[in-house]
PDB file of C-alpha atoms and ligand atoms in Angstrom:
ATOM      1  CA  MET U   1       1.247-129.652   9.380  1.00 49.00           C
ATOM      2  CA  ILE U   2      -1.091-128.676  12.136  1.00 57.00           C
ATOM      3  CA  ALA U   3       0.186-126.236  14.533  1.00 63.00           C
ATOM      4  CA  THR U   4       0.247-127.129  18.382  1.00 60.00           C
ATOM      5  CA  ALA U   5      -1.955-124.387  19.370  1.00 62.00           C
ATOM      6  CA  GLU U   6      -4.517-125.931  17.064  1.00 70.00           C
ATOM      7  CA  LEU U   7      -3.780-129.538  18.308  1.00 61.00           C
ATOM      8  CA  ILE U   8      -4.493-128.495  21.808  1.00 63.00           C
ATOM      9  CA  ALA U   9      -7.460-126.471  20.838  1.00 69.00           C
ATOM     10  CA  ARG U  10      -8.981-129.503  19.230  1.00 75.00           C
ATOM     11  CA  ARG U  11      -8.084-131.836  22.062  1.00 77.00           C
ATOM     12  CA  PHE U  12      -9.937-129.331  24.568  1.00 82.00           C
ATOM     13  CA  GLU U  13     -12.766-129.193  22.278  1.00 87.00           C
ATOM     14  CA  ARG U  14     -13.046-132.772  22.149  1.00 91.00           C
ATOM     15  CA  PHE U  15     -12.805-133.078  25.950  1.00 95.00           C
ATOM     16  CA  ASP U  16     -15.532-130.318  26.283  1.00 94.00           C
ATOM     17  CA  ARG U  17     -17.969-132.589  23.944  1.00 96.00           C
ATOM     18  CA  GLU U  18     -17.208-136.057  25.785  1.00 96.00           C
ATOM     19  CA  GLY U  19     -16.365-134.891  29.417  1.00 97.00           C
ATOM     20  CA  PHE U  20     -13.185-137.321  29.563  1.00 97.00           C
ATOM     21  CA  ALA U  21      -9.914-137.848  27.685  1.00 96.00           C
ATOM     22  CA  ILE U  22      -7.296-140.630  28.442  1.00 95.00           C
ATOM     23  CA  LEU U  23      -3.664-139.663  28.452  1.00 94.00           C
ATOM     24  CA  ASP U  24      -0.926-142.191  28.076  1.00 93.00           C
ATOM     25  CA  HIS U  25       2.074-140.951  29.641  1.00 91.00           C
ATOM     26  CA  VAL U  26       1.277-138.504  32.226  1.00 95.00           C
ATOM     27  CA  LEU U  27       3.660-140.160  34.846  1.00 97.00           C
ATOM     28  CA  SER U  28       7.257-141.611  34.490  1.00 97.00           C
ATOM     29  CA  PRO U  29       7.988-145.012  35.498  1.00 98.00           C
ATOM     30  CA  ASP U  30       9.984-143.307  38.246  1.00 97.00           C
ATOM     31  CA  GLN U  31       7.092-141.116  39.492  1.00 97.00           C
ATOM     32  CA  VAL U  32       4.803-144.371  39.556  1.00 98.00           C
ATOM     33  CA  ALA U  33       7.481-146.487  41.588  1.00 98.00           C
ATOM     34  CA  GLU U  34       7.474-143.797  43.956  1.00 97.00           C
ATOM     35  CA  LEU U  35       3.508-143.392  44.157  1.00 97.00           C
ATOM     36  CA  LEU U  36       3.491-147.293  44.447  1.00 97.00           C
ATOM     37  CA  GLU U  37       5.619-147.213  47.340  1.00 96.00           C
ATOM     38  CA  ALA U  38       3.584-144.128  49.187  1.00 96.00           C
ATOM     39  CA  THR U  39      -0.070-145.865  48.224  1.00 95.00           C
ATOM     40  CA  ARG U  40       1.542-149.327  49.945  1.00 92.00           C
ATOM     41  CA  THR U  41       2.209-147.396  53.170  1.00 92.00           C
ATOM     42  CA  TYR U  42      -0.855-145.193  53.168  1.00 92.00           C
ATOM     43  CA  ALA U  43      -3.285-148.597  52.249  1.00 89.00           C
ATOM     44  CA  MET U  44      -1.419-150.444  55.450  1.00 86.00           C
ATOM     45  CA  GLY U  45      -2.023-147.503  57.705  1.00 82.00           C
ATOM     46  CA  GLU U  46      -4.899-147.574  60.274  1.00 79.00           C
ATOM     47  CA  HIS U  47      -7.068-144.381  59.264  1.00 79.00           C
ATOM     48  CA  ASP U  48     -10.635-143.260  59.260  1.00 82.00           C
ATOM     49  CA  GLY U  49     -10.657-142.701  55.443  1.00 83.00           C
ATOM     50  CA  ARG U  50     -10.313-146.515  54.532  1.00 81.00           C
ATOM     51  CA  LEU U  51     -12.522-147.704  52.040  1.00 83.00           C
ATOM     52  CA  ASP U  52     -13.439-151.360  53.034  1.00 80.00           C
ATOM     53  CA  ARG U  53     -16.087-153.847  51.935  1.00 75.00           C
ATOM     54  CA  ARG U  54     -16.454-157.325  54.017  1.00 74.00           C
ATOM     55  CA  GLY U  55     -13.151-156.632  55.789  1.00 73.00           C
ATOM     56  CA  GLU U  56     -11.128-156.488  52.820  1.00 75.00           C
ATOM     57  CA  VAL U  57      -9.774-152.804  52.390  1.00 74.00           C
ATOM     58  CA  TYR U  58      -9.897-151.632  48.643  1.00 82.00           C
ATOM     59  CA  GLY U  59      -8.919-148.085  49.039  1.00 89.00           C
ATOM     60  CA  GLY U  60      -9.127-144.728  51.051  1.00 92.00           C
ATOM     61  CA  ARG U  61     -10.999-141.319  50.430  1.00 93.00           C
ATOM     62  CA  ASP U  62      -8.479-139.048  52.667  1.00 93.00           C
ATOM     63  CA  LEU U  63      -4.990-139.830  50.398  1.00 94.00           C
ATOM     64  CA  LEU U  64      -4.443-136.187  49.506  1.00 96.00           C
ATOM     65  CA  TRP U  65      -4.768-134.948  52.999  1.00 94.00           C
ATOM     66  CA  ARG U  66      -2.541-137.851  54.389  1.00 93.00           C
ATOM     67  CA  VAL U  67      -0.056-138.810  51.886  1.00 94.00           C
ATOM     68  CA  ALA U  68       2.479-135.538  51.160  1.00 95.00           C
ATOM     69  CA  GLU U  69       3.695-137.140  47.892  1.00 96.00           C
ATOM     70  CA  VAL U  70       0.251-136.921  46.651  1.00 97.00           C
ATOM     71  CA  ARG U  71      -0.179-133.177  47.752  1.00 96.00           C
ATOM     72  CA  ARG U  72       3.032-132.846  45.500  1.00 96.00           C
ATOM     73  CA  LEU U  73       1.913-134.616  42.825  1.00 97.00           C
ATOM     74  CA  ALA U  74      -1.422-132.614  42.855  1.00 97.00           C
ATOM     75  CA  ARG U  75       0.315-129.369  42.382  1.00 96.00           C
ATOM     76  CA  SER U  76       3.094-130.711  39.847  1.00 96.00           C
ATOM     77  CA  ALA U  77       3.792-129.039  36.434  1.00 94.00           C
ATOM     78  CA  SER U  78       2.725-132.320  34.779  1.00 92.00           C
ATOM     79  CA  LEU U  79      -0.756-132.418  36.443  1.00 96.00           C
ATOM     80  CA  MET U  80      -1.245-128.436  36.374  1.00 95.00           C
ATOM     81  CA  THR U  81      -0.763-128.433  32.491  1.00 93.00           C
ATOM     82  CA  ILE U  82      -3.534-131.019  32.164  1.00 94.00           C
ATOM     83  CA  VAL U  83      -5.959-128.984  34.681  1.00 95.00           C
ATOM     84  CA  GLU U  84      -5.609-125.151  34.262  1.00 94.00           C
ATOM     85  CA  PRO U  85      -6.145-125.118  30.476  1.00 93.00           C
ATOM     86  CA  ILE U  86      -9.548-126.610  31.581  1.00 94.00           C
ATOM     87  CA  LEU U  87     -10.267-124.786  34.897  1.00 95.00           C
ATOM     88  CA  GLY U  88      -8.360-121.578  34.518  1.00 94.00           C
ATOM     89  CA  PRO U  89      -5.334-120.559  36.343  1.00 93.00           C
ATOM     90  CA  GLY U  90      -5.369-121.254  40.054  1.00 93.00           C
ATOM     91  CA  ALA U  91      -6.777-124.447  39.968  1.00 97.00           C
ATOM     92  CA  PHE U  92      -6.237-126.598  43.360  1.00 97.00           C
ATOM     93  CA  ALA U  93      -6.956-130.270  44.373  1.00 98.00           C
ATOM     94  CA  VAL U  94      -9.777-130.457  46.913  1.00 98.00           C
ATOM     95  CA  ARG U  95      -9.710-134.238  47.715  1.00 97.00           C
ATOM     96  CA  GLY U  96      -7.857-137.433  46.592  1.00 97.00           C
ATOM     97  CA  LEU U  97      -9.109-141.094  46.752  1.00 97.00           C
ATOM     98  CA  PHE U  98      -7.091-144.428  46.433  1.00 96.00           C
ATOM     99  CA  PHE U  99      -8.578-147.286  44.700  1.00 96.00           C
ATOM    100  CA  ASP U 100      -7.047-150.609  44.478  1.00 95.00           C
ATOM    101  CA  LYS U 101      -8.878-153.296  42.653  1.00 95.00           C
ATOM    102  CA  THR U 102      -7.518-156.840  42.964  1.00 93.00           C
ATOM    103  CA  PRO U 103      -9.230-160.350  42.897  1.00 91.00           C
ATOM    104  CA  SER U 104      -9.957-160.125  46.827  1.00 88.00           C
ATOM    105  CA  ALA U 105     -11.031-156.559  47.092  1.00 89.00           C
ATOM    106  CA  ASN U 106     -12.907-156.532  43.921  1.00 91.00           C
ATOM    107  CA  TRP U 107     -16.054-154.642  43.022  1.00 89.00           C
ATOM    108  CA  ASN U 108     -18.635-153.213  40.637  1.00 91.00           C
ATOM    109  CA  LEU U 109     -20.541-149.960  40.453  1.00 93.00           C
ATOM    110  CA  PRO U 110     -23.785-148.917  38.614  1.00 94.00           C
ATOM    111  CA  TRP U 111     -23.743-145.594  36.534  1.00 95.00           C
ATOM    112  CA  HIS U 112     -23.654-142.642  38.858  1.00 96.00           C
ATOM    113  CA  GLN U 113     -21.979-139.313  38.982  1.00 97.00           C
ATOM    114  CA  ASP U 114     -19.668-138.129  41.396  1.00 98.00           C
ATOM    115  CA  ARG U 115     -21.472-135.441  43.391  1.00 98.00           C
ATOM    116  CA  THR U 116     -19.904-135.572  46.687  1.00 97.00           C
ATOM    117  CA  ILE U 117     -17.549-132.832  47.861  1.00 98.00           C
ATOM    118  CA  ALA U 118     -15.432-132.507  51.607  1.00 97.00           C
ATOM    119  CA  VAL U 119     -15.818-129.198  53.620  1.00 98.00           C
ATOM    120  CA  ARG U 120     -14.144-128.124  56.530  1.00 96.00           C
ATOM    121  CA  ARG U 121     -17.392-128.068  58.465  1.00 96.00           C
ATOM    122  CA  ARG U 122     -21.364-128.034  57.794  1.00 98.00           C
ATOM    123  CA  LEU U 123     -23.051-124.938  56.857  1.00 98.00           C
ATOM    124  CA  ASP U 124     -26.639-125.288  55.639  1.00 97.00           C
ATOM    125  CA  VAL U 125     -26.095-123.420  52.592  1.00 98.00           C
ATOM    126  CA  PRO U 126     -28.746-123.769  49.639  1.00 97.00           C
ATOM    127  CA  GLY U 127     -27.948-126.450  46.897  1.00 97.00           C
ATOM    128  CA  PHE U 128     -25.558-128.647  49.312  1.00 98.00           C
ATOM    129  CA  GLY U 129     -26.695-131.697  50.969  1.00 97.00           C
ATOM    130  CA  PRO U 130     -28.002-133.985  51.861  1.00 98.00           C
ATOM    131  CA  TRP U 131     -25.124-134.122  54.509  1.00 98.00           C
ATOM    132  CA  THR U 132     -23.151-136.932  55.720  1.00 96.00           C
ATOM    133  CA  LEU U 133     -19.758-137.725  57.944  1.00 96.00           C
ATOM    134  CA  LYS U 134     -17.506-139.998  56.600  1.00 92.00           C
ATOM    135  CA  GLY U 135     -13.951-140.682  58.508  1.00 88.00           C
ATOM    136  CA  GLY U 136     -15.317-137.533  60.708  1.00 91.00           C
ATOM    137  CA  ILE U 137     -15.080-135.262  57.511  1.00 94.00           C
ATOM    138  CA  ALA U 138     -18.614-133.505  56.798  1.00 97.00           C
ATOM    139  CA  HIS U 139     -19.460-134.485  52.935  1.00 97.00           C
ATOM    140  CA  ALA U 140     -22.239-132.985  50.941  1.00 98.00           C
ATOM    141  CA  LEU U 141     -23.787-133.409  47.731  1.00 98.00           C
ATOM    142  CA  ALA U 142     -23.018-130.505  45.831  1.00 98.00           C
ATOM    143  CA  PRO U 143     -24.878-128.506  43.333  1.00 98.00           C
ATOM    144  CA  ALA U 144     -24.164-129.355  39.636  1.00 98.00           C
ATOM    145  CA  GLU U 145     -23.125-126.066  38.518  1.00 98.00           C
ATOM    146  CA  LEU U 146     -20.265-126.271  41.078  1.00 98.00           C
ATOM    147  CA  LEU U 147     -19.538-129.908  39.947  1.00 98.00           C
ATOM    148  CA  ALA U 148     -19.624-128.766  36.126  1.00 98.00           C
ATOM    149  CA  ARG U 149     -16.927-126.253  36.990  1.00 98.00           C
ATOM    150  CA  MET U 150     -14.838-129.316  38.563  1.00 98.00           C
ATOM    151  CA  VAL U 151     -12.360-131.708  37.022  1.00 98.00           C
ATOM    152  CA  THR U 152     -10.900-135.043  38.072  1.00 98.00           C
ATOM    153  CA  VAL U 153      -7.773-136.777  37.225  1.00 98.00           C
ATOM    154  CA  ARG U 154      -7.572-140.456  37.672  1.00 98.00           C
ATOM    155  CA  LEU U 155      -3.895-141.593  37.375  1.00 98.00           C
ATOM    156  CA  HIS U 156      -3.147-145.326  36.875  1.00 98.00           C
ATOM    157  CA  LEU U 157      -0.678-147.221  38.587  1.00 98.00           C
ATOM    158  CA  ASP U 158      -1.107-150.189  36.869  1.00 98.00           C
ATOM    159  CA  ASP U 159      -1.704-151.280  33.283  1.00 98.00           C
ATOM    160  CA  CYS U 160      -5.491-151.109  33.167  1.00 98.00           C
ATOM    161  CA  GLY U 161      -6.863-153.921  30.525  1.00 97.00           C
ATOM    162  CA  PRO U 162     -10.497-155.362  29.846  1.00 97.00           C
ATOM    163  CA  GLU U 163      -9.722-157.999  32.525  1.00 96.00           C
ATOM    164  CA  SER U 164      -8.896-155.040  35.190  1.00 97.00           C
ATOM    165  CA  GLY U 165     -12.802-154.051  35.873  1.00 96.00           C
ATOM    166  CA  PRO U 166     -12.035-150.739  33.827  1.00 98.00           C
ATOM    167  CA  MET U 167     -14.127-147.853  34.517  1.00 97.00           C
ATOM    168  CA  ARG U 168     -16.900-147.332  31.907  1.00 96.00           C
ATOM    169  CA  VAL U 169     -18.156-143.987  30.732  1.00 97.00           C
ATOM    170  CA  LEU U 170     -20.976-142.809  28.913  1.00 95.00           C
ATOM    171  CA  PRO U 171     -19.358-139.765  26.353  1.00 96.00           C
ATOM    172  CA  GLY U 172     -21.051-136.423  26.914  1.00 95.00           C
ATOM    173  CA  SER U 173     -23.453-137.306  29.551  1.00 95.00           C
ATOM    174  CA  HIS U 174     -21.892-134.796  31.678  1.00 97.00           C
ATOM    175  CA  ALA U 175     -23.674-131.869  29.670  1.00 96.00           C
ATOM    176  CA  ALA U 176     -27.061-133.297  31.017  1.00 95.00           C
ATOM    177  CA  GLY U 177     -26.490-132.042  34.420  1.00 96.00           C
ATOM    178  CA  GLN U 178     -27.370-133.492  37.406  1.00 96.00           C
ATOM    179  CA  VAL U 179     -29.030-136.699  36.197  1.00 95.00           C
ATOM    180  CA  ASP U 180     -31.918-138.113  38.165  1.00 92.00           C
ATOM    181  CA  PRO U 181     -32.207-142.090  38.634  1.00 85.00           C
ATOM    182  CA  GLY U 182     -34.771-142.295  36.268  1.00 88.00           C
ATOM    183  CA  ALA U 183     -32.891-140.757  33.623  1.00 90.00           C
ATOM    184  CA  ILE U 184     -29.880-142.510  34.546  1.00 91.00           C
ATOM    185  CA  ALA U 185     -31.769-145.815  33.599  1.00 89.00           C
ATOM    186  CA  THR U 186     -32.565-144.137  30.516  1.00 89.00           C
ATOM    187  CA  TRP U 187     -28.861-143.282  29.825  1.00 87.00           C
ATOM    188  CA  SER U 188     -27.713-146.962  30.861  1.00 85.00           C
ATOM    189  CA  ALA U 189     -30.411-148.578  28.489  1.00 86.00           C
ATOM    190  CA  ARG U 190     -28.277-146.683  25.872  1.00 80.00           C
ATOM    191  CA  ALA U 191     -25.035-147.830  27.329  1.00 76.00           C
ATOM    192  CA  GLY U 192     -24.259-150.904  25.185  1.00 74.00           C
ATOM    193  CA  SER U 193     -23.843-148.809  22.114  1.00 76.00           C
ATOM    194  CA  MET U 194     -22.147-145.550  23.550  1.00 90.00           C
ATOM    195  CA  ALA U 195     -20.225-146.818  26.415  1.00 94.00           C
ATOM    196  CA  VAL U 196     -16.358-146.732  26.600  1.00 96.00           C
ATOM    197  CA  ASP U 197     -14.298-148.769  28.514  1.00 97.00           C
ATOM    198  CA  CYS U 198     -11.323-146.418  29.899  1.00 98.00           C
ATOM    199  CA  LEU U 199      -7.804-148.818  29.203  1.00 98.00           C
ATOM    200  CA  VAL U 200      -5.217-147.109  30.477  1.00 98.00           C
ATOM    201  CA  PRO U 201      -1.532-147.947  30.941  1.00 98.00           C
ATOM    202  CA  ALA U 202       0.365-147.783  33.633  1.00 98.00           C
ATOM    203  CA  GLY U 203       1.318-143.912  34.091  1.00 97.00           C
ATOM    204  CA  GLY U 204      -1.474-142.852  31.998  1.00 97.00           C
ATOM    205  CA  ALA U 205      -4.754-141.025  33.311  1.00 97.00           C
ATOM    206  CA  VAL U 206      -8.239-140.383  32.558  1.00 97.00           C
ATOM    207  CA  ILE U 207      -9.499-136.729  32.658  1.00 97.00           C
ATOM    208  CA  MET U 208     -13.198-136.751  33.490  1.00 97.00           C
ATOM    209  CA  ARG U 209     -15.827-134.270  34.494  1.00 98.00           C
ATOM    210  CA  PRO U 210     -17.203-135.593  37.886  1.00 98.00           C
ATOM    211  CA  LEU U 211     -20.822-135.210  35.884  1.00 98.00           C
ATOM    212  CA  LEU U 212     -19.691-137.666  33.418  1.00 98.00           C
ATOM    213  CA  LEU U 213     -21.818-140.891  34.000  1.00 97.00           C
ATOM    214  CA  HIS U 214     -19.579-143.648  34.912  1.00 97.00           C
ATOM    215  CA  ALA U 215     -19.566-147.501  36.012  1.00 96.00           C
ATOM    216  CA  SER U 216     -17.342-150.069  36.947  1.00 95.00           C
ATOM    217  CA  ALA U 217     -17.355-153.808  36.264  1.00 90.00           C
ATOM    218  CA  SER U 218     -15.473-156.537  38.701  1.00 94.00           C
ATOM    219  CA  GLY U 219     -11.901-157.351  37.369  1.00 95.00           C
ATOM    220  CA  THR U 220     -11.446-160.832  36.119  1.00 95.00           C
ATOM    221  CA  GLY U 221      -7.784-160.709  36.001  1.00 93.00           C
ATOM    222  CA  GLN U 222      -5.386-161.574  38.749  1.00 94.00           C
ATOM    223  CA  GLY U 223      -3.512-158.253  39.244  1.00 94.00           C
ATOM    224  CA  HIS U 224      -4.033-154.931  41.000  1.00 96.00           C
ATOM    225  CA  ARG U 225      -5.955-152.007  39.394  1.00 97.00           C
ATOM    226  CA  ARG U 226      -4.432-148.865  41.347  1.00 97.00           C
ATOM    227  CA  VAL U 227      -5.811-145.266  40.815  1.00 98.00           C
ATOM    228  CA  ILE U 228      -4.767-142.187  42.394  1.00 98.00           C
ATOM    229  CA  HIS U 229      -8.100-140.123  41.869  1.00 98.00           C
ATOM    230  CA  LEU U 230      -7.868-136.332  42.256  1.00 98.00           C
ATOM    231  CA  GLU U 231     -10.670-133.650  42.194  1.00 98.00           C
ATOM    232  CA  TYR U 232      -9.922-130.158  41.197  1.00 98.00           C
ATOM    233  CA  ALA U 233     -11.734-126.965  41.406  1.00 98.00           C
ATOM    234  CA  ALA U 234     -10.767-123.072  40.786  1.00 97.00           C
ATOM    235  CA  GLU U 235     -13.062-121.482  43.129  1.00 97.00           C
ATOM    236  CA  GLU U 236     -14.018-121.014  46.753  1.00 97.00           C
ATOM    237  CA  LEU U 237     -17.369-122.317  47.934  1.00 98.00           C
ATOM    238  CA  PRO U 238     -20.179-120.370  48.360  1.00 98.00           C
ATOM    239  CA  GLY U 239     -21.833-118.997  51.984  1.00 98.00           C
ATOM    240  CA  GLY U 240     -19.007-119.239  54.077  1.00 97.00           C
ATOM    241  CA  LEU U 241     -18.603-123.017  53.130  1.00 98.00           C
ATOM    242  CA  GLU U 242     -14.439-123.857  52.842  1.00 98.00           C
ATOM    243  CA  TRP U 243     -12.789-126.946  51.033  1.00 98.00           C
ATOM    244  CA  TYR U 244     -11.430-129.493  53.487  1.00 96.00           C
ATOM    245  CA  THR U 245      -7.782-129.349  53.396  1.00 89.00           C
ATOM    246  CA  ALA U 246      -4.867-131.062  55.035  1.00 72.00           C
ATOM    247  CA  ASP U 247      -3.391-128.841  58.212  1.00 63.00           C
ATOM    248  CA  SER U 248       0.119-129.969  56.875  1.00 53.00           C
ATOM    249  CA  ASP U 249       1.909-128.007  53.942  1.00 53.00           C
TER     250      ASP U 249
HETATM  251  O1  LIG F 301     -12.446-146.803  40.001  1.00 96.38           O
HETATM  252  C1  LIG F 301     -13.590-147.480  39.799  1.00 96.38           C
HETATM  253  O2  LIG F 301     -13.733-148.798  39.857  1.00 96.38           O
HETATM  254  C2  LIG F 301     -14.847-146.368  39.776  1.00 96.38           C
HETATM  255  C3  LIG F 301     -14.624-145.374  41.046  1.00 96.38           C
HETATM  256  C4  LIG F 301     -16.031-144.715  40.779  1.00 96.38           C
HETATM  257  O3  LIG F 301     -16.807-144.762  40.155  1.00 96.38           O
HETATM  258  C5  LIG F 301     -15.822-143.185  41.390  1.00 96.38           C
HETATM  259  O4  LIG F 301     -14.750-142.821  41.678  1.00 96.38           O
HETATM  260  O5  LIG F 301     -16.867-142.742  41.664  1.00 96.38           O
END
């Protein structure tokens, strides 16, 4: 029989190697129901963080700052049990996005890495930029060394099957650091044999490094594919930059 400590060590060794892991039971059915309600209210609201394409709202980028239930979830024991063994004690959520893929708000994304962070105010610190304003909040591309010390938890509120337009990942690609567009083409040429579709039941999660190359195909089914995407760090930013935070709690 394998000791629990050894099982945990093996799981994290694999996460380090592959840059992602799928966990089936992170949220209880009651938590899923509560979050479906909270995100329904959020998605109906008029706010600058809305993500829309051709008039169809498909999510939002200010979920963590707007929704108290999501801030509580981000700090909950069930999520910190996942995040702290990876980032160390004192890890905290820095941004939360909501995605809702449906037949009418559908999308596909090419292979990419998540390199954007949100900060309280723009300061021209080496390694950060180009800068953009999204919903009035300063965002910058962050250096790969910082992104390599972050982790993302993507919580699924619906069953995500092959027809749901699941996220696809290239295992191990996070270890390449920042990948320039030419190298992304090389990686994606290998994608056929290597890519893994992240099929996740409602209440499950994908844990991933932001630098892991990922993509997503359009959904072909009829339902929703709702995801709460939480990004965590365990350090303050250099050069006087500050993570953007909600003003309340
Ligand atoms: O949910 C998806 O379809 C993918 C989202 C994504 O690629 C991202 O968050 O960068």
